[in-house]
Coordinates of C-alpha atoms and ligand atoms in Angstrom, one line a residue:
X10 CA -20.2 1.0 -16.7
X11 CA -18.4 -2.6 -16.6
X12 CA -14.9 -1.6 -15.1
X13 CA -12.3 -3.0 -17.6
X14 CA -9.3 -1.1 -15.8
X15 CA -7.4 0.1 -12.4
X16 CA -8.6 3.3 -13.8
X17 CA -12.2 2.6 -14.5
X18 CA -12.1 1.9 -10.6
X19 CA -10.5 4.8 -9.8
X20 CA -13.6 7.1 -11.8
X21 CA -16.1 4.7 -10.1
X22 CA -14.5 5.4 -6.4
X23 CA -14.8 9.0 -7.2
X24 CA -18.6 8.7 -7.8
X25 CA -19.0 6.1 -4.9
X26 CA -16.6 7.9 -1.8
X27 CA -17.3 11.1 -0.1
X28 CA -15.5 13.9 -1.6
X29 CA -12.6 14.1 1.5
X30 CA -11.8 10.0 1.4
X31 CA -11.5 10.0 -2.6
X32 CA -9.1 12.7 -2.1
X33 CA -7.5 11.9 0.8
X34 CA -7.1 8.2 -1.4
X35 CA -6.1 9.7 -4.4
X36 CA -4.1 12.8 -3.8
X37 CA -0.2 13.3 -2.6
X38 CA 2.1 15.5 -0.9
X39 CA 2.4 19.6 -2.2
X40 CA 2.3 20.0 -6.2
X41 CA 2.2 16.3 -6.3
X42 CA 5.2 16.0 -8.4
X43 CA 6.8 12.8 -7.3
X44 CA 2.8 10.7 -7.7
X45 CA 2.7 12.2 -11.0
X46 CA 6.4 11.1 -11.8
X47 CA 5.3 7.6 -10.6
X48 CA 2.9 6.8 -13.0
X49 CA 4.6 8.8 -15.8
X50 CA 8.1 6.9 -15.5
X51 CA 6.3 3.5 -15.4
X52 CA 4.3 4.4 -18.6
X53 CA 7.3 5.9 -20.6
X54 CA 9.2 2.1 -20.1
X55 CA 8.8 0.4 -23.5
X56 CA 8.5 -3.6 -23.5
X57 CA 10.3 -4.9 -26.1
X58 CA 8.1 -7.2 -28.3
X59 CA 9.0 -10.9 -29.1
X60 CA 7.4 -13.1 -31.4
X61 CA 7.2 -16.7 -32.2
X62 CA 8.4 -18.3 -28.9
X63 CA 5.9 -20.7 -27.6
X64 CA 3.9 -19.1 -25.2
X65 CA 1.1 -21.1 -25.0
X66 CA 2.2 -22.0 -21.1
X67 CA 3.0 -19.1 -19.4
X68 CA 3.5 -19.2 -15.2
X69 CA 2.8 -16.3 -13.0
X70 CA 3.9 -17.9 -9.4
X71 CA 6.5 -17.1 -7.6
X72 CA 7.9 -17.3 -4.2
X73 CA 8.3 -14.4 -1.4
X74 CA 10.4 -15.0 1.9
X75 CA 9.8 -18.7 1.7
X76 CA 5.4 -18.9 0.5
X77 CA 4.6 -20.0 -2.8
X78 CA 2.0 -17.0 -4.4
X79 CA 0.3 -16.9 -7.9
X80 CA 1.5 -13.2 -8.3
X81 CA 4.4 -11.1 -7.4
X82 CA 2.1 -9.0 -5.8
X83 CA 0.6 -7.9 -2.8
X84 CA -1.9 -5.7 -1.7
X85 CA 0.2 -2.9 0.0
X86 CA -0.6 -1.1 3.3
X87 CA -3.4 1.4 3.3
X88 CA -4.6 3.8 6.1
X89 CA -8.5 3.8 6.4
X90 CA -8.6 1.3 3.5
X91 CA -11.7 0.1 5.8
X92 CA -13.5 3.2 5.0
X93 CA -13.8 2.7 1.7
X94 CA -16.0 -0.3 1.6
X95 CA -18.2 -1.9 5.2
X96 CA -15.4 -3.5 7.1
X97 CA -13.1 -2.9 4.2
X98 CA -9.4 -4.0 5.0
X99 CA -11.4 -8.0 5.9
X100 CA -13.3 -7.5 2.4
X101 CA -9.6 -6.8 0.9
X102 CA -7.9 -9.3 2.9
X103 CA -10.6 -11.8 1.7
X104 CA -10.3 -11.1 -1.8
X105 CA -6.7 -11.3 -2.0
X106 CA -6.5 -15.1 -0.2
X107 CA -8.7 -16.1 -2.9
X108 CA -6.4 -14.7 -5.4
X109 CA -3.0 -16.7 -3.8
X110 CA -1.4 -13.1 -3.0
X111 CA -0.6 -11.4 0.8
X112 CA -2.5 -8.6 2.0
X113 CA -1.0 -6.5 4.3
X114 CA -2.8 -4.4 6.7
X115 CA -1.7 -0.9 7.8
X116 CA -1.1 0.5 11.2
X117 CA -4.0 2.8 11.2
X118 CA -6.4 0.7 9.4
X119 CA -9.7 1.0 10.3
X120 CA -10.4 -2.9 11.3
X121 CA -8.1 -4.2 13.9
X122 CA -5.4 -6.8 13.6
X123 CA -7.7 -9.2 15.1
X124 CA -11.0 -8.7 13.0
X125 CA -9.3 -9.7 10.0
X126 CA -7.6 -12.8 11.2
X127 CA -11.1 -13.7 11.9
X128 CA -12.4 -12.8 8.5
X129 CA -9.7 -14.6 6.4
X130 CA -8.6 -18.0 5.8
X131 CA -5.0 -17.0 4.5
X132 CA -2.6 -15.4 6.9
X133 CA -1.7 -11.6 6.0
X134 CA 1.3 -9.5 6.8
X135 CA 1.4 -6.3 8.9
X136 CA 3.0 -3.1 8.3
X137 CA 3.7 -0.8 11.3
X138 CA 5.0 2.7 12.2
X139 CA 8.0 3.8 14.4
X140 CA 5.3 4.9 17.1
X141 CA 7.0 7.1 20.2
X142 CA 5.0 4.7 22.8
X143 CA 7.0 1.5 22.7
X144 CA 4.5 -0.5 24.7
X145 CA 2.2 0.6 22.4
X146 CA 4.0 -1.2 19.8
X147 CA 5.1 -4.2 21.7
X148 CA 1.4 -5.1 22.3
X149 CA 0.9 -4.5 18.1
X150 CA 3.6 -6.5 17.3
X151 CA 2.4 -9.4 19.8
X152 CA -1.3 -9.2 18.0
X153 CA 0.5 -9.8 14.5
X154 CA 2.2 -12.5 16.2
X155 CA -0.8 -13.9 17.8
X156 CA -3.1 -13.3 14.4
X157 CA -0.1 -15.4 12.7
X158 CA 1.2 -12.6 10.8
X159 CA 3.9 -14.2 7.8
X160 CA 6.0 -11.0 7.3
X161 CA 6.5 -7.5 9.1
X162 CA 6.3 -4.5 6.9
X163 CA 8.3 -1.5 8.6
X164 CA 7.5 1.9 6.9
X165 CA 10.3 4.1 7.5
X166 CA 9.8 7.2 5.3
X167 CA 7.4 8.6 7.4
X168 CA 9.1 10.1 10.7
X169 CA 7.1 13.3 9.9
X170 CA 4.0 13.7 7.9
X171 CA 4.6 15.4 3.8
X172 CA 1.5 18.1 3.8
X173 CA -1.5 17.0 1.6
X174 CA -2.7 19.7 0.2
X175 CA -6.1 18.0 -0.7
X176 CA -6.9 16.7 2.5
X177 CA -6.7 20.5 4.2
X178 CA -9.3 21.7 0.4
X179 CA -11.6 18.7 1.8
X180 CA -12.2 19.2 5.0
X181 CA -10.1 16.0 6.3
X182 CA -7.1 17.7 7.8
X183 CA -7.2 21.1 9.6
X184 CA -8.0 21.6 13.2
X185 CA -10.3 19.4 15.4
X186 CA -13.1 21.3 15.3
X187 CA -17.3 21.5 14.1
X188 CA -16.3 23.2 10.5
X189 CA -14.4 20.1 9.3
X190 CA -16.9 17.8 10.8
X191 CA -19.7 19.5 9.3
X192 CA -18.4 19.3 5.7
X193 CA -17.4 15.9 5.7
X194 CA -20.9 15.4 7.3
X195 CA -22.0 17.0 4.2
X196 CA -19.9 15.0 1.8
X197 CA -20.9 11.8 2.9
X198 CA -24.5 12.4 2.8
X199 CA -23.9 13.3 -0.8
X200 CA -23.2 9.8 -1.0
X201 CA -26.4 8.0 0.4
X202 CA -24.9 4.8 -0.7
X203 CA -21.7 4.5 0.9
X204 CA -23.2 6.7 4.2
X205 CA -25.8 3.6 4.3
X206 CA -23.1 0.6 3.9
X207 CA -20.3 2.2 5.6
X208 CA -21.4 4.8 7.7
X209 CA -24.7 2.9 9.2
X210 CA -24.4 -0.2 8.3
X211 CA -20.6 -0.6 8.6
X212 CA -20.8 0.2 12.6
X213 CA -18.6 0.5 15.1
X214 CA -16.3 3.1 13.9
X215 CA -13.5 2.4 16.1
X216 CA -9.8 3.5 14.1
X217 CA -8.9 -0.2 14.4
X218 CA -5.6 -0.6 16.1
X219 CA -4.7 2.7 17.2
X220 CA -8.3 3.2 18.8
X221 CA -6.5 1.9 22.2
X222 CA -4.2 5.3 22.4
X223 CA -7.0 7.7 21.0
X224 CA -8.0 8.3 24.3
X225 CA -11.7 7.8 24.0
X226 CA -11.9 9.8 20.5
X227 CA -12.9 8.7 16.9
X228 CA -13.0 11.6 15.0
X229 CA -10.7 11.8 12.3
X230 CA -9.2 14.3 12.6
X231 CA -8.1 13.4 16.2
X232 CA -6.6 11.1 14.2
X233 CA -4.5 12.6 12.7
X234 CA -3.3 15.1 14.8
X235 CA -2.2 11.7 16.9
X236 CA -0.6 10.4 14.1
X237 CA 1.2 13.9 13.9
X238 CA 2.0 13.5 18.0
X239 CA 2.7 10.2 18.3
X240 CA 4.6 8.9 14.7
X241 CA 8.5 9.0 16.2
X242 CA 11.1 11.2 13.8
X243 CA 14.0 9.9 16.6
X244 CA 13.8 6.8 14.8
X245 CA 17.4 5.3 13.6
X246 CA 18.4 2.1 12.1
X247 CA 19.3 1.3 15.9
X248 CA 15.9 0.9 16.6
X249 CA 15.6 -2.0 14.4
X250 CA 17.3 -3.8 17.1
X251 CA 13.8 -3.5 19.1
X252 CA 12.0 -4.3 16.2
X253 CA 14.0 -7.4 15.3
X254 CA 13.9 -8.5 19.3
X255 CA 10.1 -8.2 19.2
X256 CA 9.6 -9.6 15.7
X257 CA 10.8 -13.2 14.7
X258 CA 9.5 -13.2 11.3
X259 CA 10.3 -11.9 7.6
X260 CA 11.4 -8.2 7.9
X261 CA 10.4 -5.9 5.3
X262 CA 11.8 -2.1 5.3
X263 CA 9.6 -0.1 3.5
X264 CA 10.2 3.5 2.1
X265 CA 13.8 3.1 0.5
X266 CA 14.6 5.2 -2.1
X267 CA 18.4 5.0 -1.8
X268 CA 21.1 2.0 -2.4
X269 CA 22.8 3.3 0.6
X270 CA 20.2 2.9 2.7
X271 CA 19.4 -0.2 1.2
X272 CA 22.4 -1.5 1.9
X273 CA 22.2 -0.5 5.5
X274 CA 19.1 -2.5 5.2
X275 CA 20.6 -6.0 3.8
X276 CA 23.3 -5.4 6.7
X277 CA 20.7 -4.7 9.3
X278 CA 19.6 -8.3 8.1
X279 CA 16.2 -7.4 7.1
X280 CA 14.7 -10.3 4.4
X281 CA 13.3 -7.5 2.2
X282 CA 13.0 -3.7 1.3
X283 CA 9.8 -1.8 -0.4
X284 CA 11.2 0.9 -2.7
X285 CA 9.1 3.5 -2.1
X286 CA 8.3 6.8 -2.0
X287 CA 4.4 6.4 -0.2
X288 CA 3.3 6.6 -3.6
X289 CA 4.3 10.5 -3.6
X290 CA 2.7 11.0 -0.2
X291 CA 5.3 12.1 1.6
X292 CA 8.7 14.1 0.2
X293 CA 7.1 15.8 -3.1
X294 CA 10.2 16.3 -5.7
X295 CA 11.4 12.7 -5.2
X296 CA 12.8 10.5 -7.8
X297 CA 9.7 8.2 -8.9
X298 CA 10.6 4.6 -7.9
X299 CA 11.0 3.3 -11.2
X300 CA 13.7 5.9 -12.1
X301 CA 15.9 4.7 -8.2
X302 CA 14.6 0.9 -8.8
X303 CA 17.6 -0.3 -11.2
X304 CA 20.4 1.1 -9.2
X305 CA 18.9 -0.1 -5.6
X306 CA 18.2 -3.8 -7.0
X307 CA 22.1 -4.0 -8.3
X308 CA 23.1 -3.1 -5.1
X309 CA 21.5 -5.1 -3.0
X310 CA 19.3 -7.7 -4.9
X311 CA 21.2 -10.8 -4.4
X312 CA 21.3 -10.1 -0.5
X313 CA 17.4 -9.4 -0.1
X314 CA 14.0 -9.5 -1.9
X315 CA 13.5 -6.4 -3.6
X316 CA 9.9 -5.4 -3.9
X317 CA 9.1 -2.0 -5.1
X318 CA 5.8 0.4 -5.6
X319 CA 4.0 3.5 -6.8
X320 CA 1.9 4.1 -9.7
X321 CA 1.8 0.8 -10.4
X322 CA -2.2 0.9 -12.5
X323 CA -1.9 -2.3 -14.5
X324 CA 0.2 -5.9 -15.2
X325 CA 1.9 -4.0 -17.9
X326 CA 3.7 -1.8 -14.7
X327 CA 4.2 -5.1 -12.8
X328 CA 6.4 -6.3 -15.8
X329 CA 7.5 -3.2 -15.5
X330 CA 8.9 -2.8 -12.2
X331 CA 9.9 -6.6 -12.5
X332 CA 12.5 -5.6 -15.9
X333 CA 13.8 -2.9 -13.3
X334 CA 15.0 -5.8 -10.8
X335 CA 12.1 -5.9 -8.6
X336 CA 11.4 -9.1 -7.2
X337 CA 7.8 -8.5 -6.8
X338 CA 5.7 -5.4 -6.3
X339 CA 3.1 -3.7 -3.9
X340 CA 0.0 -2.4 -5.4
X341 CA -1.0 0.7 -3.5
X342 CA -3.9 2.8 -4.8
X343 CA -4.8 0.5 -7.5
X344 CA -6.7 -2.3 -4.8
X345 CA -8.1 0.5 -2.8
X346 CA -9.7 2.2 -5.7
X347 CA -10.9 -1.6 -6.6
X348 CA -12.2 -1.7 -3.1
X349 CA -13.8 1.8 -3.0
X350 CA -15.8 1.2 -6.4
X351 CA -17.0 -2.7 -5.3
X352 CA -15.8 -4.3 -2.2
X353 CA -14.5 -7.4 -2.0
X354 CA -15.6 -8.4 -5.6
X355 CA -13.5 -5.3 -7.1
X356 CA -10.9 -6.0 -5.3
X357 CA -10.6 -9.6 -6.6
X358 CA -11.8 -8.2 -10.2
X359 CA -8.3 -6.0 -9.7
X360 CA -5.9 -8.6 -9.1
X361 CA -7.3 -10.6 -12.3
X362 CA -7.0 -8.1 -14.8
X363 CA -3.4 -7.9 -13.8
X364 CA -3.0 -11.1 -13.6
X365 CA -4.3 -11.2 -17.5
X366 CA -2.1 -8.3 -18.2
X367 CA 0.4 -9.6 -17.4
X368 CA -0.4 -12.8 -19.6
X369 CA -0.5 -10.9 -22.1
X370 CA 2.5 -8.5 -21.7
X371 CA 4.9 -11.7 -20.8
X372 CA 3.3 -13.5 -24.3
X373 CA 4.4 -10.8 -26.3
X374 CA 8.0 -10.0 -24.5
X375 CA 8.4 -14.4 -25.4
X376 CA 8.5 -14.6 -21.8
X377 CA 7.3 -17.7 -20.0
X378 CA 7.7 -17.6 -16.5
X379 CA 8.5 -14.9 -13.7
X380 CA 12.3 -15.0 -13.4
X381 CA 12.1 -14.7 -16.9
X382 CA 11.2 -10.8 -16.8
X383 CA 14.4 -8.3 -16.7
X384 CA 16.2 -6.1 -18.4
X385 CA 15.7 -7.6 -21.3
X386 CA 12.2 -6.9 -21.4
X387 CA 12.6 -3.7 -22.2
X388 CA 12.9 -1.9 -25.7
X389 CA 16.5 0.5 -25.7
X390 CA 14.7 3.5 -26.8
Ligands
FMN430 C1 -4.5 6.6 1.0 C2 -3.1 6.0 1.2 C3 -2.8 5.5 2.5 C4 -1.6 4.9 2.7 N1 -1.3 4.5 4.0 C5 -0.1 3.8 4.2 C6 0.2 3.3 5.4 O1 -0.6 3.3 6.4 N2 1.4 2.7 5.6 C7 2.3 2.6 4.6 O2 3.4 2.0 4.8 N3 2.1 3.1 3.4 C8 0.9 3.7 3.2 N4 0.6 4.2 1.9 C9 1.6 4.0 0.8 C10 1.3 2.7 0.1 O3 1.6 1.6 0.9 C11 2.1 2.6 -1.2 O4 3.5 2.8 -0.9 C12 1.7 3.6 -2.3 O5 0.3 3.7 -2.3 C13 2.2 3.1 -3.7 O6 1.8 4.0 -4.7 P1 0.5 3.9 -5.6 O7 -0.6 4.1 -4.8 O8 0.7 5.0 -6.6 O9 0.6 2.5 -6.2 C14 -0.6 4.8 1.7 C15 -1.0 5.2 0.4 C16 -2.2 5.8 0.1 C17 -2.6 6.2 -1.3

């Protein structure tokens, strides 16, 4: 099969990943509610057709905090992204300088800060984690600085971890222990191809930045009981003091699903929110973004740059979240699926189908260029 969609690459992940890291990519917190609501609340927005409007030029660029880009998009953070394809999060980063879009690497990726500066042309952005050990996240934050990092992503919806009921059915989560090993063992030899490229050939297995703290361990599950440990629910908007003291650059607070809080953000100064809700990863029963977007981007979108995620699967959903006052959007599990089913090439196949998508939904809304896209665009239905 020739993938023609976000979700052609979502089936082919499924047949390429071991059963636990296509579930652990694809699933979300308890009944999954809030994912589901995500995609379903994008897909109920009707565009409102225009015709006869000369669009025979149409101009997807725009500009976020101060860089020119051919998308109002960028590839969102992703934990482990890297083990979906050999050294994946420098095959994504790769693929999404050749588009003209940001790639912004997670925390707990699975290459480090460093390997991908060295495996792109195009400077990236990072996203990071309110982390108890603040040396710990001085010495990140200086690595972003010193890999040139152009923005800092700050996830704040995640003081404690939402329960994935998938991951604990697969094997991922669970106690440390040789049951959980065994099965994912088992999973991933199910998958010769990907336990060849990634699992051989894709060597050293480290857990990228956070391998420093692991104390010698790699499993993943060590992993994430760290995560569970170590991720710090004292966190306030006080700490942002720290960040900003650390951090010179474009801050981004991700995770806001409220126009209080993003007004706390605009006064906080940061240059830009994410509204998010960890594409339904974290508090199941949510409002899905597109439902909070409107109300957040009146409240605070002349004073910062709006971006905004989750279940974004196609162009169309870029328009989307662009007529709901986003200024541009994340894609989340729509690159890594991309990645997952073929690398670098996948990922970069991705961003052009919605790049034509979105062609083609801004010809037939009669729109021409980026700040065109608003309310407007959308039908009253
Ligand atoms: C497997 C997976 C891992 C994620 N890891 C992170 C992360 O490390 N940091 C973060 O801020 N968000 C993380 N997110 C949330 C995404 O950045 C994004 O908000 C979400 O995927 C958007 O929803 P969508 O996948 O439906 O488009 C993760 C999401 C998924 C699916």
């Amino acid at each position: 099969m020739t993938p023609a969609s976000v979700l052609d690459y979502r089936a082919l992940a499924r047949r390429r990943l071991p059963h636990f890291l296509f579930e652990y990519l694809d699933g979300g917190s308890y009944a999954e509610v809030t994912m589901q609501r995500n995609v379903a609340d994008l897909a109920a927005l009707a565009l409102r057709q225009r015709v006869l409007r000369d669009v025979s030029r149409i101009d997807l660029s725009t500009t976020l905090f101060g860089r020119s880009q051919s998308l109002p998009v960028a590839l969102g953070p992703i934990g482990l992204a890297g083990l979906n394809a050999r050294r994946g999060e420098v095959q994504a980063a790769r693929a999404a300088a050749a588009a003209g879009v940001p790639f912004c690497l997670s925390t707990v990726s699975a290459c480090t800060i460093a390997e991908v500066a060295r495996g792109t042309t195009a400077p990236f952005w990072f996203q990071l984690y309110m982390i108890r050990d603040r040396a710990f996240l001085r010495d990140l934050l200086g690595q972003a600085r010193d890999a040139g990092c152009t923005a800092l992503v700050f996830t704040v919806d995640m003081p404690v971890p939402g329960s994935r009921y998938r991951d604990y059915r697969s094997g991922l989560a669970g106690a440390p222990g040789i049951g959980g090993t065994l099965r994912r063992f088992a999973q991933a030899a199910a998958r010769p191809r990907w336990a060849w490229d990634v699992g051989v050939r894709g060597r050293p297995h480290s857990l990228g930045n956070v391998a420093p703290v692991l104390g010698g361990k790699s499993g993943l599950t060590d992993f994430f009981a760290w995560m569970r440990d170590n991720f710090d629910p004292s966190v306030t908007w006080r700490d942002l003091d720290f960040i900003r003291s650390e951090w010179r650059g474009p801050l981004i607070i991700k995770g806001i699903l409220d126009a209080d809080d993003a007004r706390a953000a605009a006064d906080i100064g940061a240059e830009g929110i994410v509204v998010s809700n960890h594409g339904g990863r974290q508090l199941d029963g949510v409002p899905s973004t597109a439902r909070v977007l409107p109300a957040i981007a009146a409240a605070v979108g002349g004073r910062l740059t709006v971006l905004a995620d989750g279940g974004i699967r196609s162009g169309l959903d870029v328009v989307r979240m662009l007529a709901l006052g986003a200024h541009g959007v994340l894609l989340g599990r729509a690159w890594a699926y991309a990645l997952a089913g073929a690398g670098e090439a996948g990922v970069g196949h991705v961003l052009q189908l919605i790049e034509a998508e979105m062609r083609v939904a801004m010809a037939l809304t009669g729109i021409t260029e980026i700040s065109g896209i608003g309310p407007d665009t959308l039908a009253d239905d």
